[in-house]
mmCIF file of C-alpha atoms in Angstrom:
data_model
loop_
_atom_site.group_PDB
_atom_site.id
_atom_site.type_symbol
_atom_site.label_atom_id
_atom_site.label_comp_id
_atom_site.label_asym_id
_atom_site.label_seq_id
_atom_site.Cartn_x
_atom_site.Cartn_y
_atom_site.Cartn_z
ATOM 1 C CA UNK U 199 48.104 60.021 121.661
ATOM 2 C CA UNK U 200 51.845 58.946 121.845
ATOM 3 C CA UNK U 201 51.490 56.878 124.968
ATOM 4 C CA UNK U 202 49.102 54.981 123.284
ATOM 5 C CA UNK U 203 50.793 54.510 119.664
ATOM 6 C CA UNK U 204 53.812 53.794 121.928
ATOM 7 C CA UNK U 205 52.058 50.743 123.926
ATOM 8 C CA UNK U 206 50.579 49.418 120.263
ATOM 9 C CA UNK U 207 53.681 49.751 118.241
ATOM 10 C CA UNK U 208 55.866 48.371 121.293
ATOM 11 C CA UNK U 209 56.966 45.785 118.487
ATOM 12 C CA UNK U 210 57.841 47.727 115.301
ATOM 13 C CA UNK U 211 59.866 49.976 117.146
ATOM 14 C CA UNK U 212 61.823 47.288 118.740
ATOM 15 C CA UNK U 213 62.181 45.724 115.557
ATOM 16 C CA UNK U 214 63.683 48.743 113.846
ATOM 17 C CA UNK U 215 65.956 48.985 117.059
ATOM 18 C CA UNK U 216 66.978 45.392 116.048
ATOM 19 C CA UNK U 217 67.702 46.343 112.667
ATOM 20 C CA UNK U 218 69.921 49.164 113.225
ATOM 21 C CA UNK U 219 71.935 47.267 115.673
ATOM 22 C CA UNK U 220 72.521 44.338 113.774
ATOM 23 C CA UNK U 221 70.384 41.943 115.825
ATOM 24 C CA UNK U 222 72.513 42.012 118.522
ATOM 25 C CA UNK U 223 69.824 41.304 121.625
ATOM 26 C CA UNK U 224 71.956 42.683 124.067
ATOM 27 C CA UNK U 225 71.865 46.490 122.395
ATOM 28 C CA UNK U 226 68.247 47.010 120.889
ATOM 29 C CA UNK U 227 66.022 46.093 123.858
ATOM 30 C CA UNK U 228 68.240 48.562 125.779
ATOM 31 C CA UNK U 229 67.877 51.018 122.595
ATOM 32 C CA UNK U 230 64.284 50.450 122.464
ATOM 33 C CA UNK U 231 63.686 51.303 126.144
ATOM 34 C CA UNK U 232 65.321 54.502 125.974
ATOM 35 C CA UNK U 233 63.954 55.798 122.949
ATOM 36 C CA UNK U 234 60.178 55.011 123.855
ATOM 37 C CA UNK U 235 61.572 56.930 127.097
ATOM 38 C CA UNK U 236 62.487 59.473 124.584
ATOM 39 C CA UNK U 237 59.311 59.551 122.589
ATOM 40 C CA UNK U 238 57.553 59.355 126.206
ATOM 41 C CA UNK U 239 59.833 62.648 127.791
ATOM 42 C CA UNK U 240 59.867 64.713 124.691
ATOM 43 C CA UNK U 241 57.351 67.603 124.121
ATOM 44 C CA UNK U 242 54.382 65.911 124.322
ATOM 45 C CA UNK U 243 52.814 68.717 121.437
ATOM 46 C CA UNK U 244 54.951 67.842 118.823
ATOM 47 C CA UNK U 245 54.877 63.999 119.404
ATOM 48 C CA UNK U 246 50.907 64.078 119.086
ATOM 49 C CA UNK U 247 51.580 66.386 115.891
ATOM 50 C CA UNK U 248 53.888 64.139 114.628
ATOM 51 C CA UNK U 249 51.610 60.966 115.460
ATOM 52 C CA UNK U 250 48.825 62.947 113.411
ATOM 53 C CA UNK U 251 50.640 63.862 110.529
ATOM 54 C CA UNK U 252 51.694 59.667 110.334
ATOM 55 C CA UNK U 253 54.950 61.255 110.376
ATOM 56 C CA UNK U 254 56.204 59.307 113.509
ATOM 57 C CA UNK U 255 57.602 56.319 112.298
ATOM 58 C CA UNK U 256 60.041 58.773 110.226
ATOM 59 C CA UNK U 257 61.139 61.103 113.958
ATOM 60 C CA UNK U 258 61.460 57.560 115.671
ATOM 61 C CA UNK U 259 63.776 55.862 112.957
ATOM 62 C CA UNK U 260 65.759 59.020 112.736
ATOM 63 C CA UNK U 261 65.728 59.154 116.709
ATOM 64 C CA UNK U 262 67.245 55.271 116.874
ATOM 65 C CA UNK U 263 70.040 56.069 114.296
ATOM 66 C CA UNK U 264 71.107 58.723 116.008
ATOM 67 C CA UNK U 265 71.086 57.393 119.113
ATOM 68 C CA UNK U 266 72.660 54.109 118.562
ATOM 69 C CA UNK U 267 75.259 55.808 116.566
ATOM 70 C CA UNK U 268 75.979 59.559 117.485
ATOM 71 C CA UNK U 269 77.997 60.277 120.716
ATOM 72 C CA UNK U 270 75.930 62.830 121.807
ATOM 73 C CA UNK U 271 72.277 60.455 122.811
ATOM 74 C CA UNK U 272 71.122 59.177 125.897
ATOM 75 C CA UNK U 273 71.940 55.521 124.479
ATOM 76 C CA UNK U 274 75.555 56.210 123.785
ATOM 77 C CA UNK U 275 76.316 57.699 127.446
ATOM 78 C CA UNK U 276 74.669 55.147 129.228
ATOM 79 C CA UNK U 277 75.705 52.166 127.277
ATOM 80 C CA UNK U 278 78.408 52.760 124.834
ATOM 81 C CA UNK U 279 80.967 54.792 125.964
ATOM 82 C CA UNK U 280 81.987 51.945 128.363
ATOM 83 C CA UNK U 281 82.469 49.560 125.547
ATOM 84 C CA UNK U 282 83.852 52.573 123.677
ATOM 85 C CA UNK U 283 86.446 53.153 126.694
ATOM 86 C CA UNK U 284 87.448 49.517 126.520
ATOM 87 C CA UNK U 285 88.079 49.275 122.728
ATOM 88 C CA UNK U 286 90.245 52.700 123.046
ATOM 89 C CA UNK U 287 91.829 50.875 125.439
ATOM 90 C CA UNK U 288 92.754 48.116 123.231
ATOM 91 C CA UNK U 289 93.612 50.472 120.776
ATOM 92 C CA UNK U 290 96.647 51.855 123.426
ATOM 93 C CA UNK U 291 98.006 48.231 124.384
ATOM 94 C CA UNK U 292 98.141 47.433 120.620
ATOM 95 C CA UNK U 293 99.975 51.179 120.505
ATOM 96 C CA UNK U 294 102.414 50.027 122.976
ATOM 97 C CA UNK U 295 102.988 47.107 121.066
ATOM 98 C CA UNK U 296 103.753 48.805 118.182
ATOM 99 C CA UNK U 297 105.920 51.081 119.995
ATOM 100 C CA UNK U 298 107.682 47.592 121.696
ATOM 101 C CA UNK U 299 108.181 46.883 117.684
ATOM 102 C CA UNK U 300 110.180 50.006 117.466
ATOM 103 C CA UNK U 301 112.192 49.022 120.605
ATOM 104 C CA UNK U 302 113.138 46.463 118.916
ATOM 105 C CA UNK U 303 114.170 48.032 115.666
ATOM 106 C CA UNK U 304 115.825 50.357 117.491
ATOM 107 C CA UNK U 305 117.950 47.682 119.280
ATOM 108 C CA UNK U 306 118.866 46.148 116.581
ATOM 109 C CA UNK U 307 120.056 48.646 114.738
ATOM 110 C CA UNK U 308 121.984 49.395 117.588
ATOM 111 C CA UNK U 309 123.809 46.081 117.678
ATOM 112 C CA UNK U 310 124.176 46.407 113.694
ATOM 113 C CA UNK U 311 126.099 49.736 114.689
ATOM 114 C CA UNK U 312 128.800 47.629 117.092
ATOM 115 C CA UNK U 313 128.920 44.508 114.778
ATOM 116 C CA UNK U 314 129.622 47.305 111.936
ATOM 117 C CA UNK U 315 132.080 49.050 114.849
ATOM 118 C CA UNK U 316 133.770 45.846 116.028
ATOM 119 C CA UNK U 317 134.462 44.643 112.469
ATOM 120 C CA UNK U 318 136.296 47.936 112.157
ATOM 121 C CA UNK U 319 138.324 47.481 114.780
ATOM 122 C CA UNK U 320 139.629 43.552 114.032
ATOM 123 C CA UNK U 321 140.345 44.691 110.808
ATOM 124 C CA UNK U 322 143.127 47.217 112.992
ATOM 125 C CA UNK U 323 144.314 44.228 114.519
ATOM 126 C CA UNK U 324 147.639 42.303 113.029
ATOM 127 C CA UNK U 325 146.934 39.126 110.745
ATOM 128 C CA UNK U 326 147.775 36.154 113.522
ATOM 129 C CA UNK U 327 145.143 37.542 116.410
ATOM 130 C CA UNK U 328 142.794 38.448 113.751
ATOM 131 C CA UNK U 329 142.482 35.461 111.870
ATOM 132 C CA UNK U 330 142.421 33.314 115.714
ATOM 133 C CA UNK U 331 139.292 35.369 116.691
ATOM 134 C CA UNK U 332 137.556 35.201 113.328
ATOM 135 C CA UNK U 333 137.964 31.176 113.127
ATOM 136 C CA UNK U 334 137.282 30.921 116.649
ATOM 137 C CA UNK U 335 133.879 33.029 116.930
ATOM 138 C CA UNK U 336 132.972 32.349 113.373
ATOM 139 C CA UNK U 337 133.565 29.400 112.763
ATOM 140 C CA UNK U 338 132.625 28.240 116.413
ATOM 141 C CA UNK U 339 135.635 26.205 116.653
ATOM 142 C CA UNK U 340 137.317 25.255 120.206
ATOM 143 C CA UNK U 341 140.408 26.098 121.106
ATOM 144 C CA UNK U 342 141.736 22.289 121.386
ATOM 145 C CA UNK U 343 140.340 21.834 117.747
ATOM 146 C CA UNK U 344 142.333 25.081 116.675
ATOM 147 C CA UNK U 345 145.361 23.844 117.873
ATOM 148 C CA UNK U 346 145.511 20.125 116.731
ATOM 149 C CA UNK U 347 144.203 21.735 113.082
ATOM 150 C CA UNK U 348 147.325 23.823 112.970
ATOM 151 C CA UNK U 349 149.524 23.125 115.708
ATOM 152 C CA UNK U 350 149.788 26.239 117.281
ATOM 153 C CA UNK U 351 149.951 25.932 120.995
ATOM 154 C CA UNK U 352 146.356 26.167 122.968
ATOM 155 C CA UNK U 353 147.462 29.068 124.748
ATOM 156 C CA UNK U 354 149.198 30.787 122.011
ATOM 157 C CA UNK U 355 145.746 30.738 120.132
ATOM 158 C CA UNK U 356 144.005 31.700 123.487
ATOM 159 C CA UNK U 357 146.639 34.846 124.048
ATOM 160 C CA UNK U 358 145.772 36.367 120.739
ATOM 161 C CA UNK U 359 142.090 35.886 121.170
ATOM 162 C CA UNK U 360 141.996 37.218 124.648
ATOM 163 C CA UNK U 361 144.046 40.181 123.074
ATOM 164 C CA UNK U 362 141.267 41.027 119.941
ATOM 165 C CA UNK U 363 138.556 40.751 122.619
ATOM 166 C CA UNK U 364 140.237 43.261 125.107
ATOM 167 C CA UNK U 365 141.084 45.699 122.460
ATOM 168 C CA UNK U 366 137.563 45.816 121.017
ATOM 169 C CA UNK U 367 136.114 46.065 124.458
ATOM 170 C CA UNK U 368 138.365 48.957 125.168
ATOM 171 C CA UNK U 369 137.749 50.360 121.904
ATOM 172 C CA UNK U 370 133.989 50.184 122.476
ATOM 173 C CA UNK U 371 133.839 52.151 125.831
ATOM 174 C CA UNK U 372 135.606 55.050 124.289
ATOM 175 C CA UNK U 373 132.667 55.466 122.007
ATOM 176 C CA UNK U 374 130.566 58.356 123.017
ATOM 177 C CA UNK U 375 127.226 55.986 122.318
ATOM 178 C CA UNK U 376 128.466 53.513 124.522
ATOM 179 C CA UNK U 377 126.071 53.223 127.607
ATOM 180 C CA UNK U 378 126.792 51.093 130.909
#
């Protein structure tokens, strides 16, 4: 009795298989297939009871549901859990990428600490070499500008930059966070 209410209702069932997925081709005639294997496999007894009582239509809806959508059916080994394993994936590269965000945070407020540090440390410096290495990195003027603006003598200006830059560079690889 199921064999043959299986071979005449060949179409309703793979229409509800095409509602539950959504229309998409590629799923329900693959859905269909295995649950009229199902229906075809199970005990034969029940399915002829169940064909009798015109309760069938009810088992086989509740059969494609769970199927196309549990984790435990026939349909969901076989076809899903590829698609599954290639979304989780996804799921770990857009992880990473989050984590590559936090790298980034991280970093920078790790150069916020030695821009906070360094600012410290000019402001140990005497007024002359500290006001020649603000203008000069600050204002992003060159040395030959420096001088003919206030006719202090290139290397003069050079001297007390080269001095600032030392310090803080010394200054910085006594700090125990400092890394080479």
């Amino acid at each position: 009795m199921i064999v043959k209410y299986v071979k005449e209702n060949y179409g309703s069932i793979l229409e509800i298989c095409k509602v539950i997925t959504r229309g998409k081709k590629e799923d329900y005639e693959d859905l269909a297939h295995e649950i009229m294997v199902l229906l075809l496999t199970h005990n034969r007894k029940k399915m002829n009871l169940l064909v009798k009582k015109g309760e069938i239509k009810w088992y086989i809806l509740r059969m494609t549901m769970h199927e196309y959508r549990g984790k435990k059916g026939v349909y969901y080994k076989k076809y899903k859990r590829h698609t599954r394993m290639l979304y989780d994936e996804r799921m770990i590269k857009e992880h990473n990428s989050f984590l590559g965000n936090l790298d980034e945070v991280e970093r920078k407020n790790k150069e916020e600490k030695v821009l906070n540090f360094i600012d410290e440390r000019i402001n140990e410096m005497p007024w002359f070499e500290k006001n020649c290495f603000s203008i000069y990195y600050h204002e992003g003027l060159s040395l030959n500008i420096m001088s003919d603006l206030t006719g202090i003598n290139r290397n003069t200006l050079y001297r007390a930059i080269r001095k600032v830059r030392n310090f803080i560079q010394d200054e910085i690889k006594k700090e125990p966070w400092y890394r080479r």
